[in-house]
Tab-separated table of C-alpha atoms and ligand atoms in Angstrom:
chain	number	residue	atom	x	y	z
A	10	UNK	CA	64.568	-22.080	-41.840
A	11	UNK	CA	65.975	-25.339	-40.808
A	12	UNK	CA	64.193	-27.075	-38.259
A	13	UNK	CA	66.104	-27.649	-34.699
A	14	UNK	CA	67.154	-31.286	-34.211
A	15	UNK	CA	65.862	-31.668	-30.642
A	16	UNK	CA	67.139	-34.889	-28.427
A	17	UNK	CA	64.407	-36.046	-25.745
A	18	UNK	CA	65.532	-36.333	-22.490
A	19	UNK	CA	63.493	-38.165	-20.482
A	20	UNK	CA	60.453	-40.034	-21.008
A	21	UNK	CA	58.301	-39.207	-18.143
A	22	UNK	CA	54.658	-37.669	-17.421
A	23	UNK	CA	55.608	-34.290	-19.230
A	24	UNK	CA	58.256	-35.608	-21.460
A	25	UNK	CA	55.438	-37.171	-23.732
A	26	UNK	CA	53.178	-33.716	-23.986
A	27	UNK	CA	56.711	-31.815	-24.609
A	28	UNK	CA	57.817	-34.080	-27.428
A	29	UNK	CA	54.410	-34.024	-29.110
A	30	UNK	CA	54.191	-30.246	-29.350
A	31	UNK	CA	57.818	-29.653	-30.134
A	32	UNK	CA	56.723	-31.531	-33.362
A	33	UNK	CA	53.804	-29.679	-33.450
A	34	UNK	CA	55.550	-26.159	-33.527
A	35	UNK	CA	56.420	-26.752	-36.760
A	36	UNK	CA	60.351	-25.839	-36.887
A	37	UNK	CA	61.849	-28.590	-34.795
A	38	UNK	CA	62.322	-31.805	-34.976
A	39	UNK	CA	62.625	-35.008	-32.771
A	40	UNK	CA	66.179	-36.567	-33.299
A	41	UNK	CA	65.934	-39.241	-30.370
A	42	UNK	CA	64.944	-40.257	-26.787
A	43	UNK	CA	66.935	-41.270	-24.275
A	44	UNK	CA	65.696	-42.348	-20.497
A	45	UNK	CA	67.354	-44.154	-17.835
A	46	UNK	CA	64.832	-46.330	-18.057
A	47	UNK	CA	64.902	-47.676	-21.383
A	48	UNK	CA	62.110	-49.290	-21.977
A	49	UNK	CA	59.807	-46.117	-21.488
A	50	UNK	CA	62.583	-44.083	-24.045
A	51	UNK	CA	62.239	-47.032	-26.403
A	52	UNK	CA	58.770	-47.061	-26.631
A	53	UNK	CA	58.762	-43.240	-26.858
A	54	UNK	CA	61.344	-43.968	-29.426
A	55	UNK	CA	58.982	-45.776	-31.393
A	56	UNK	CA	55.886	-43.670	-31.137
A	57	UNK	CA	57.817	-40.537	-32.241
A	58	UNK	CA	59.273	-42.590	-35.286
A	59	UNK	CA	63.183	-41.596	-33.570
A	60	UNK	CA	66.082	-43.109	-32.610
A	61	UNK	CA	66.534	-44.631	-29.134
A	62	UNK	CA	69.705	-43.602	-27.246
A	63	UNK	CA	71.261	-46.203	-24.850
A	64	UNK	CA	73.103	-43.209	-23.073
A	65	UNK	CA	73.067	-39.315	-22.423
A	66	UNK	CA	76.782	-39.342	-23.666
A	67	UNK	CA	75.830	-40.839	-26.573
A	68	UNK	CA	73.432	-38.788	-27.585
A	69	UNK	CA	75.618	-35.979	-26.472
A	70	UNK	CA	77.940	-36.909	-29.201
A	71	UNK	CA	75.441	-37.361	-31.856
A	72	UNK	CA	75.756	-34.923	-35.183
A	73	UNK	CA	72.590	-35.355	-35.334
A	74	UNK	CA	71.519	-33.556	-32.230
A	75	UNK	CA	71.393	-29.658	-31.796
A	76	UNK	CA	70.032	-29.628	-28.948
A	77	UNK	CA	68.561	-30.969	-25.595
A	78	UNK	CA	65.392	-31.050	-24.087
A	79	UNK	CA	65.698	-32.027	-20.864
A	80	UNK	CA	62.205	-33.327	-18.780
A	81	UNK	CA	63.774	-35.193	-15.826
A	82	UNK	CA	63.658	-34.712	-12.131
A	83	UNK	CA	64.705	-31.179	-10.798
A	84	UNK	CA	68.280	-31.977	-9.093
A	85	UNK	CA	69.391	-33.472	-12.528
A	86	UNK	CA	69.235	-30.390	-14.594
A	87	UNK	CA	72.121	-28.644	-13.224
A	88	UNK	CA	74.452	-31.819	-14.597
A	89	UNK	CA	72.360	-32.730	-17.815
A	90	UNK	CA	72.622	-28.760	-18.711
A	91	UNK	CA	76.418	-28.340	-18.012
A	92	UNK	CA	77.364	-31.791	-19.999
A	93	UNK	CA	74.936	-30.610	-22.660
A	94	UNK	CA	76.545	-26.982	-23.110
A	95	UNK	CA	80.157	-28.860	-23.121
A	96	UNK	CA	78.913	-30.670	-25.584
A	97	UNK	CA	77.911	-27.793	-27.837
A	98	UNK	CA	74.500	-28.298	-27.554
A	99	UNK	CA	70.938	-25.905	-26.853
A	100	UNK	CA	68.835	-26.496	-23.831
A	101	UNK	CA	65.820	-26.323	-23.435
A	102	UNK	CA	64.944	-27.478	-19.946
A	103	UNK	CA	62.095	-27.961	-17.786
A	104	UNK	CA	61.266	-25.299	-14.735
A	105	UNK	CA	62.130	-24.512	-12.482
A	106	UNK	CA	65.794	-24.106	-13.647
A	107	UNK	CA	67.658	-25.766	-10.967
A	108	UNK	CA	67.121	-26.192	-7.047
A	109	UNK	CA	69.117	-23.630	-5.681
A	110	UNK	CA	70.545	-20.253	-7.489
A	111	UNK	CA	74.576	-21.743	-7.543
A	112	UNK	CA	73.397	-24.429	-9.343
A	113	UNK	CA	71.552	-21.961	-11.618
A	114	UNK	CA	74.403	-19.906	-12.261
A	115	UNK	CA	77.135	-22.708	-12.806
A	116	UNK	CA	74.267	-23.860	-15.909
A	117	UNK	CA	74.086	-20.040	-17.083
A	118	UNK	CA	77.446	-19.976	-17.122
A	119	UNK	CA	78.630	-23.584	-18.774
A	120	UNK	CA	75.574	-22.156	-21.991
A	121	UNK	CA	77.461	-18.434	-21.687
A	122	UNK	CA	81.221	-20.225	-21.853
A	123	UNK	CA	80.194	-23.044	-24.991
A	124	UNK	CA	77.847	-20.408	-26.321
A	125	UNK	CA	74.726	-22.086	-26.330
A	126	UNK	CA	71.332	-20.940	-25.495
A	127	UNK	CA	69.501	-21.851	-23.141
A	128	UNK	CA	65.831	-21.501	-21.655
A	129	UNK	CA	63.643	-22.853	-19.236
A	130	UNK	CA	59.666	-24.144	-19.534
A	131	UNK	CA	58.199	-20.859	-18.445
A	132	UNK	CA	55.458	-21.646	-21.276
A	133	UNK	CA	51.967	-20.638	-19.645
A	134	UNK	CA	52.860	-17.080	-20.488
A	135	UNK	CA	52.167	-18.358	-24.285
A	136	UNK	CA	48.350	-18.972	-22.874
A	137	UNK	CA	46.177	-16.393	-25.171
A	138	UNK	CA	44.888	-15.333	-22.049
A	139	UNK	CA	48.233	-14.286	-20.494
A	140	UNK	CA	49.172	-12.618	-23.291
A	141	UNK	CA	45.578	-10.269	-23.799
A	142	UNK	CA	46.153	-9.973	-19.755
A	143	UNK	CA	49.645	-8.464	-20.788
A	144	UNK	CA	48.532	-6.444	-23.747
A	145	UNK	CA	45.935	-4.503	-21.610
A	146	UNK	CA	48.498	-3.580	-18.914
A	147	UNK	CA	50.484	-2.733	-21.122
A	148	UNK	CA	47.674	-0.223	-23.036
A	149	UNK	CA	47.381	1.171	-19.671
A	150	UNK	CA	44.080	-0.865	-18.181
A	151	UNK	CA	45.310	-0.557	-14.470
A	152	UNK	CA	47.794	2.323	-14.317
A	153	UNK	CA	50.140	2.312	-12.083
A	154	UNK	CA	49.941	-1.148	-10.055
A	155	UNK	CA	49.439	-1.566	-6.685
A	156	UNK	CA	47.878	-4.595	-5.436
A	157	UNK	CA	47.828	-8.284	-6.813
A	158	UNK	CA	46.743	-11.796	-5.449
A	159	UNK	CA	47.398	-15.079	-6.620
A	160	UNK	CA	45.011	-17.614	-5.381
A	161	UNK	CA	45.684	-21.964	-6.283
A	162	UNK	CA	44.273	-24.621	-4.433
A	163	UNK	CA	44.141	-27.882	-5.695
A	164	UNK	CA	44.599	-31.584	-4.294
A	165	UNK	CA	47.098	-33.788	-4.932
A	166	UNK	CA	46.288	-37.566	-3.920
A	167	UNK	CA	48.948	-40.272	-3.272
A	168	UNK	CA	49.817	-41.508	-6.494
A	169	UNK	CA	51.007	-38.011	-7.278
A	170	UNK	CA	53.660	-38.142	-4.465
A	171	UNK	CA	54.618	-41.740	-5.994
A	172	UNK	CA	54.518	-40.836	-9.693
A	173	UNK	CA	51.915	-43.134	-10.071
A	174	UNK	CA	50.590	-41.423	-13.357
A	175	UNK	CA	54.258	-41.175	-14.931
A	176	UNK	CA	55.871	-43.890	-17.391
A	177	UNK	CA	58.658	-44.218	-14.478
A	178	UNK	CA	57.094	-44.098	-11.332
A	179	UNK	CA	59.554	-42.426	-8.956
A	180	UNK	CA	58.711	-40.805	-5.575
A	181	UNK	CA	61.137	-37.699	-6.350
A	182	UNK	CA	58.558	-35.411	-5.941
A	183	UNK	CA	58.519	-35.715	-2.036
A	184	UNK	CA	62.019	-35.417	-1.561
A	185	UNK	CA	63.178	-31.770	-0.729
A	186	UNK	CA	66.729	-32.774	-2.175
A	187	UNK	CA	65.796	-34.107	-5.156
A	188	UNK	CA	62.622	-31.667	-6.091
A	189	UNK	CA	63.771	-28.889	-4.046
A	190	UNK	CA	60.385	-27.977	-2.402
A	191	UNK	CA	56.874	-28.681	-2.701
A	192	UNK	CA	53.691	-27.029	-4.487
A	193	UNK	CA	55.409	-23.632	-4.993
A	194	UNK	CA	58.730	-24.797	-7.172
A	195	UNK	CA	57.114	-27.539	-8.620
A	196	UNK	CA	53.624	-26.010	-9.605
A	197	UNK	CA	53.075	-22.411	-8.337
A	198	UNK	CA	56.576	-21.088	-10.279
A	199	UNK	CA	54.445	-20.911	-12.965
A	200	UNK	CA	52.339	-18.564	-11.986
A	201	UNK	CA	55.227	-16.802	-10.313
A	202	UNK	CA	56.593	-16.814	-14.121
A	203	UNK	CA	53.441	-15.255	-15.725
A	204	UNK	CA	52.610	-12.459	-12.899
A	205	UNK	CA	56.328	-10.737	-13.575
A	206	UNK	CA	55.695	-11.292	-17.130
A	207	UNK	CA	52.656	-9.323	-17.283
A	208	UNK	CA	52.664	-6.941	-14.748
A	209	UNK	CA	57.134	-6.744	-15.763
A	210	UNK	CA	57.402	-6.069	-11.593
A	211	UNK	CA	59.528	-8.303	-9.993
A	212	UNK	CA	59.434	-9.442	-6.160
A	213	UNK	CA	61.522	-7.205	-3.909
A	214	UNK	CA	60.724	-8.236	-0.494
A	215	UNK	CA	58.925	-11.750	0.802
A	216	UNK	CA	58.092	-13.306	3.973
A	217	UNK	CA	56.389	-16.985	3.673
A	218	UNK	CA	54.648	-19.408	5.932
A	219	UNK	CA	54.817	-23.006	4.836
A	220	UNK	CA	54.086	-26.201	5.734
A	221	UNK	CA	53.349	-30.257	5.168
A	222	UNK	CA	49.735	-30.886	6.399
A	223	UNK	CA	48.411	-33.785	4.504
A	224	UNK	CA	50.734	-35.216	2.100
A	225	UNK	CA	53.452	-38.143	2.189
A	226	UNK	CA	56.390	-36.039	1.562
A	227	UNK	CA	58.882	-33.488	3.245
A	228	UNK	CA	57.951	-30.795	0.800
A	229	UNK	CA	55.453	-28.238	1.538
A	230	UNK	CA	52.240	-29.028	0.381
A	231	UNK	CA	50.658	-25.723	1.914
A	232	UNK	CA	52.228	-22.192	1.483
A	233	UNK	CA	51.262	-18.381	2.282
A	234	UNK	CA	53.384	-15.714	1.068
A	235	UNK	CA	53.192	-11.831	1.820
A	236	UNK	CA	55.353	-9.478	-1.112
A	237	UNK	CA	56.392	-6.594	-2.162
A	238	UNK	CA	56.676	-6.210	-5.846
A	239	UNK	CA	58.342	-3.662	-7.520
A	240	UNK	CA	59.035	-0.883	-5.284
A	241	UNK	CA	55.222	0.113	-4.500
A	242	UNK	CA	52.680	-2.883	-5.513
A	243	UNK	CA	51.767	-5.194	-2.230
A	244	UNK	CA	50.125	-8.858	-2.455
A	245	UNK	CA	49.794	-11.939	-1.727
A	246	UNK	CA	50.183	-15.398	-2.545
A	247	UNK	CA	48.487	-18.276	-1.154
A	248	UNK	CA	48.830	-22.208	-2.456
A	249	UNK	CA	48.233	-26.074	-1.707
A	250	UNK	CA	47.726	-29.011	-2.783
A	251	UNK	CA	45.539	-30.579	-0.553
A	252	UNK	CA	42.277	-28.685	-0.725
A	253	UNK	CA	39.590	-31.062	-1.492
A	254	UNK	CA	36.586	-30.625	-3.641
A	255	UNK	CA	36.677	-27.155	-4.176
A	256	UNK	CA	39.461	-26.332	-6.377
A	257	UNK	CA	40.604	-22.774	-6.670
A	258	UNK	CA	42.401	-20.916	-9.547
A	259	UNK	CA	42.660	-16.872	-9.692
A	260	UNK	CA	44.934	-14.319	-10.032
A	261	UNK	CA	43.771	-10.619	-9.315
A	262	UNK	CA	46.123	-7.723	-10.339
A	263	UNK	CA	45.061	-4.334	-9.452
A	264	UNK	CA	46.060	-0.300	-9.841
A	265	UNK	CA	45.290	3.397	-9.674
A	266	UNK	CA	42.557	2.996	-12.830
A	267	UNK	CA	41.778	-0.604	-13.043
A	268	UNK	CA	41.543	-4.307	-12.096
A	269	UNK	CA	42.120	-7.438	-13.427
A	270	UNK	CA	40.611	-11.055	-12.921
A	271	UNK	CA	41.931	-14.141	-14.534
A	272	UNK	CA	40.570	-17.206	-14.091
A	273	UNK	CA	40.055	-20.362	-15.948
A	274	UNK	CA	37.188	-19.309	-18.231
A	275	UNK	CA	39.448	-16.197	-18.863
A	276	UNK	CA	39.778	-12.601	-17.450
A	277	UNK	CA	37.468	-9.954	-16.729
A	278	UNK	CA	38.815	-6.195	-16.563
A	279	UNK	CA	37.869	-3.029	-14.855
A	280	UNK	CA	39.059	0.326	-15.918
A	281	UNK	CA	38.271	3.650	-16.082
A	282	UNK	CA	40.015	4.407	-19.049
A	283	UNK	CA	38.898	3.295	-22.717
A	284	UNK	CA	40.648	0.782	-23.010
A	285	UNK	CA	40.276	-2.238	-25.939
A	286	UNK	CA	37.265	-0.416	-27.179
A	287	UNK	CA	35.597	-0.782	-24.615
A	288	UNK	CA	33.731	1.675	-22.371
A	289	UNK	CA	35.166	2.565	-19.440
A	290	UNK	CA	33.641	1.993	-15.574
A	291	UNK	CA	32.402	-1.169	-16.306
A	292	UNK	CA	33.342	-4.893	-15.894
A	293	UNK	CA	34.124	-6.695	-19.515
A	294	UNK	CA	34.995	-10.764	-20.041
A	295	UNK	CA	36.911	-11.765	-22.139
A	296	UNK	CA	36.047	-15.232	-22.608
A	297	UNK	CA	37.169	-16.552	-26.534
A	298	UNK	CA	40.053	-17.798	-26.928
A	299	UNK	CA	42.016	-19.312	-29.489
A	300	UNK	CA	43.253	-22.697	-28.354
A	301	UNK	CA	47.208	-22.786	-28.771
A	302	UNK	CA	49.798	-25.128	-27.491
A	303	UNK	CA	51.519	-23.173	-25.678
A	304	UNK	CA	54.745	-25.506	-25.285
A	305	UNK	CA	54.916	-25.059	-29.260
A	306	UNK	CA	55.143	-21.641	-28.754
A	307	UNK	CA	57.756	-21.980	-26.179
A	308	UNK	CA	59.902	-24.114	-28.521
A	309	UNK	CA	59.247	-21.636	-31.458
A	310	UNK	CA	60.480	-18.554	-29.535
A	311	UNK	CA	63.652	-20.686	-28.600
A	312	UNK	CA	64.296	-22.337	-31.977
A	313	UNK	CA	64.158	-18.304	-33.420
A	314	UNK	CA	66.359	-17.079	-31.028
A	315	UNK	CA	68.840	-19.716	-31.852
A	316	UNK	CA	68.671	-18.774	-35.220
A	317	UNK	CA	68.880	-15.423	-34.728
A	318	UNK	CA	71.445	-15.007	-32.186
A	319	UNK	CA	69.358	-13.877	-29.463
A	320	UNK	CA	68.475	-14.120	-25.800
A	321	UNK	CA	65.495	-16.616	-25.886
A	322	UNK	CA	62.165	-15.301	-24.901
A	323	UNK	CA	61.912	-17.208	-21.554
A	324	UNK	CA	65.523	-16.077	-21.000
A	325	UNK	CA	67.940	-17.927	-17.872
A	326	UNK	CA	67.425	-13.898	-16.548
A	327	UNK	CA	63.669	-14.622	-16.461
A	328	UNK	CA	64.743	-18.196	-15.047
A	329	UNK	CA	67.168	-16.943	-12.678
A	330	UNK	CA	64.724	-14.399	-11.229
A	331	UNK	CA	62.013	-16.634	-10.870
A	332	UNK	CA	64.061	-19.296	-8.295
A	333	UNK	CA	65.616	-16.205	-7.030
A	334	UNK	CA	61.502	-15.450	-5.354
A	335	UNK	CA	60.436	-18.897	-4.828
A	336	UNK	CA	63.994	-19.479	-2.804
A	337	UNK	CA	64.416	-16.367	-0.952
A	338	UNK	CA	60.538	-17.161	-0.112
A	339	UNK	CA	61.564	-20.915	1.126
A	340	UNK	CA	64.608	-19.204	3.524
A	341	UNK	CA	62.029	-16.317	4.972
A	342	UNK	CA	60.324	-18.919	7.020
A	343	UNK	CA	63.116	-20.611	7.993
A	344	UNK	CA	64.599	-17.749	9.173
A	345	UNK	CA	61.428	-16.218	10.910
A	346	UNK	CA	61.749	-12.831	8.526
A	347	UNK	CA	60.914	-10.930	5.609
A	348	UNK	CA	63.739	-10.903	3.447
A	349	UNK	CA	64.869	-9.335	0.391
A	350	UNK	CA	64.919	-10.989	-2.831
A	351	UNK	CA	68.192	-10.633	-4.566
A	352	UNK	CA	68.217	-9.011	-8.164
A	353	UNK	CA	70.047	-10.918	-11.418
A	354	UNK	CA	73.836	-9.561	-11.418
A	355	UNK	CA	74.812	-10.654	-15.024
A	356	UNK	CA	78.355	-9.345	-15.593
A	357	UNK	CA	79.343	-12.254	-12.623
A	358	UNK	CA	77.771	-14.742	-15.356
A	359	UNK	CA	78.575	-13.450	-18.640
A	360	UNK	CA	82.486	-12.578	-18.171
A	361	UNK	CA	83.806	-16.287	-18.491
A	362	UNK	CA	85.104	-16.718	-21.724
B	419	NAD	N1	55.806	-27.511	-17.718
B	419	NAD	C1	54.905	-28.209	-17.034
B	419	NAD	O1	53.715	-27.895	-17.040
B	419	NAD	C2	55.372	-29.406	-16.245
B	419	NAD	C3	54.460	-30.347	-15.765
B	419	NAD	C4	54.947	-31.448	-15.056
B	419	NAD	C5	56.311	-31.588	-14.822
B	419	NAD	N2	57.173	-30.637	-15.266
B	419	NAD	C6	58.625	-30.727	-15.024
B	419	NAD	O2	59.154	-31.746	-15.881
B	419	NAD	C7	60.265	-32.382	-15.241
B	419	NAD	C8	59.967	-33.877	-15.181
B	419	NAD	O3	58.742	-34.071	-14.507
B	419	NAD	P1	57.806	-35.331	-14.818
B	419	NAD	O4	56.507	-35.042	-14.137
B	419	NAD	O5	57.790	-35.629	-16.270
B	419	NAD	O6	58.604	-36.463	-14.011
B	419	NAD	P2	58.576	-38.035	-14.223
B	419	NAD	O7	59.083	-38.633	-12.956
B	419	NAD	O8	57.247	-38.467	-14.748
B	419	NAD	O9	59.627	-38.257	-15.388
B	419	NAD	C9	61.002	-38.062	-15.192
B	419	NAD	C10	61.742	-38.988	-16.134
B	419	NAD	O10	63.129	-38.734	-15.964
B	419	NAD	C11	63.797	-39.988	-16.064
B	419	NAD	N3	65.121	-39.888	-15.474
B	419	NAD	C12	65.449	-39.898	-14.160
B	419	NAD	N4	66.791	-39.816	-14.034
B	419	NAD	C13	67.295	-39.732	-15.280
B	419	NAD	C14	68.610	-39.622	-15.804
B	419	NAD	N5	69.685	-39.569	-15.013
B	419	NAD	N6	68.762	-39.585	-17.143
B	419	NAD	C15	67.686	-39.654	-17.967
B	419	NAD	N7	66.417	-39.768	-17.537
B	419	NAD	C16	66.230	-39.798	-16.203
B	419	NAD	C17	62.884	-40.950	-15.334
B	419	NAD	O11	63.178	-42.297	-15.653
B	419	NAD	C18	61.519	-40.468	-15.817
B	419	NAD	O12	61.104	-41.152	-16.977
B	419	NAD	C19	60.421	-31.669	-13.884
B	419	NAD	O13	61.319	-30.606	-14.040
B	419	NAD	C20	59.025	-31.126	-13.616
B	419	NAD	O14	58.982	-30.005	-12.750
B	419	NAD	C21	56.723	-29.577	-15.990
């Protein structure tokens, strides 16, 4: 298989981790970097033995380029993604897709009408640990589900808020027009990604409290969110970024035969079924784990469904969905009510020619 000839765009904090495993996956390629601010894209340039692009157009127009991967801030990708799809070429773009769900749509749309693909950096559900978490629910570990709670607390000091640790120091993550939100778009959608993935529920109905308590920005930096998923399962979320000293990372998922635990060291499940070979009405760990990138994987399950004409694995649906929760969550609290969280209509994307 060919590889994918993948243009860089964007030399940031994440832009250097995504560029080193999209060579690492093996079937793609690095055909050039390109960064407002050249001097970070040129060195990039360098390091990645590529070509530096003075412009996005002209890398746009490059042969040489199948595709785009965009790491920039979050009110860019809307623009970057339509100009790219006009142009003929794949995106791959960072989460979450886009700010609000029009822009999300006009970007599904531009890929549908150029026929590109298109998918969005959903990659922890590549984690090993995700993906045994998914295989047991799947075998049948918790039955039906009912329950689930995600759990992150972290803190964020003030270089974060002023991109102090990126190549281009920029304080767009503060700004709620330029990033959109806070800890839950910019952080938490990921594990809003990997609890549809492997429980395949989907938020129905959400009502969030949110708030800025000890961060220079006008994003949340503190959020509590009560939802339904599915049409049964009830949980809850709850998230910061300015817990200090005792960070916290857990997910539980629960159901009529079982529970699940993961956790950084891994996951722990209950069930009183045999499940995994193992005996039932007890608590097992599961602590090995191969160590993966899991961006490679990302760009692997892209660059095969490009080749294969399909809908990527991280699909814009998945995308789509996934700012569908965290926005419908944002408007709850503004509105003082739960609300319900629309469902992906794709006919209204997919009939433009
Ligand atoms: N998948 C993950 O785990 C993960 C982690 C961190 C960030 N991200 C995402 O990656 C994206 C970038 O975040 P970051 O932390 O790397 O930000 P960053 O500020 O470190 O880097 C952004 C880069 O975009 C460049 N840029 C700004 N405007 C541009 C334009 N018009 N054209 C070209 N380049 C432009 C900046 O100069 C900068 O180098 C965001 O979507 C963010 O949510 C993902």
């Amino acid at each position: 298989m060919d590889t994918l000839r993948i243009g860089v765009v964007g030399a940031g904090a994440i832009a250097q981790r995504n560029a080193r495993d999209t060579v690492a996956s093996g079937v793609a390629t690095i055909a050039g970097v390109f960064d407002i601010n050249h001097k970070a894209a040129r060195d990039m340039a360098h390091d990645l033995s590529a070509p530096f692009f003075s412009s996005y157009e002209d890398m746009l127009k490059s042969e040489a380029v199948d595709a785009v991967l965009l790491s920039v801030p979050h009110h860019l990708h809307r623009s970057m993604t339509v100009q790219a799809a006009e142009a003929g070429k794949h995106v791959l773009v960072e989460k979450p897709i886009a700010n609000t769900l029009s822009e999300a749509e006009e970007m599904i749309k531009a890929c549908n009408a150029n026929g590109v693909k298109m998918t969005v950096n959903y990659s922890f559900r590549y984690l090993p640990k995700i993906l045994k978490a998914k295989q047991l629910i799947e075998d049948g570990a918790l039955g039906e589900i009912t329950g689930f709670q995600t759990c992150i607390q972290q803190y964020k000091n003030r270089g974060y808020w002023s991109g102090a640790s990126s190549n281009s120091p920029d304080n767009w993550r503060a700004s709620k027009a330029k990033c959109g939100g806070g800890f839950l778009i910019m952080t938490a959608c990921h594990n809003v990604d990997y609890l549809y993935y492997i429980t395949g529920l989907k938020g129905t109905r959400v009502y969030s409290e949110y708030a800025t308590l000890g961060s220079p920005a006008e994003v949340e930096d503190i959020i509590s969110i009560s939802y339904r998923m599915g049409e049964r399962a009830v949980g809850s979320f709850s998230a910061s970024s300015i817990m200090r000293g005792m960070e916290q990372k857990e997910e539980r998922i629960w159901g009529t035969n079982g529970s699940l635990l993961i956790h950084p060291e891994g996951l722990e499940m209950y069930s009183t079924r045999p499940i995994d070979g193992k005996r039932p009405g007890k608590v097992h760990k599961f602590k090995k784990f191969p160590n993966v990138s899991w961006t490679a994987e990302w760009v692997k399950g892209f660059v095969n469904a490009v080749r294969s004409d399909t809908m990527p694995p991280v699909s814009y649906v998945d995308a789509w969905e996934n700012l569908a929760f965290i926005t419908t969550a944002y408007q709850s609290m503004e509105e003082r009510r739960a609300l319900t969280v629309p469902e992906f209509i794709s006919t209204q994307l997919e009939s433009v020619a």
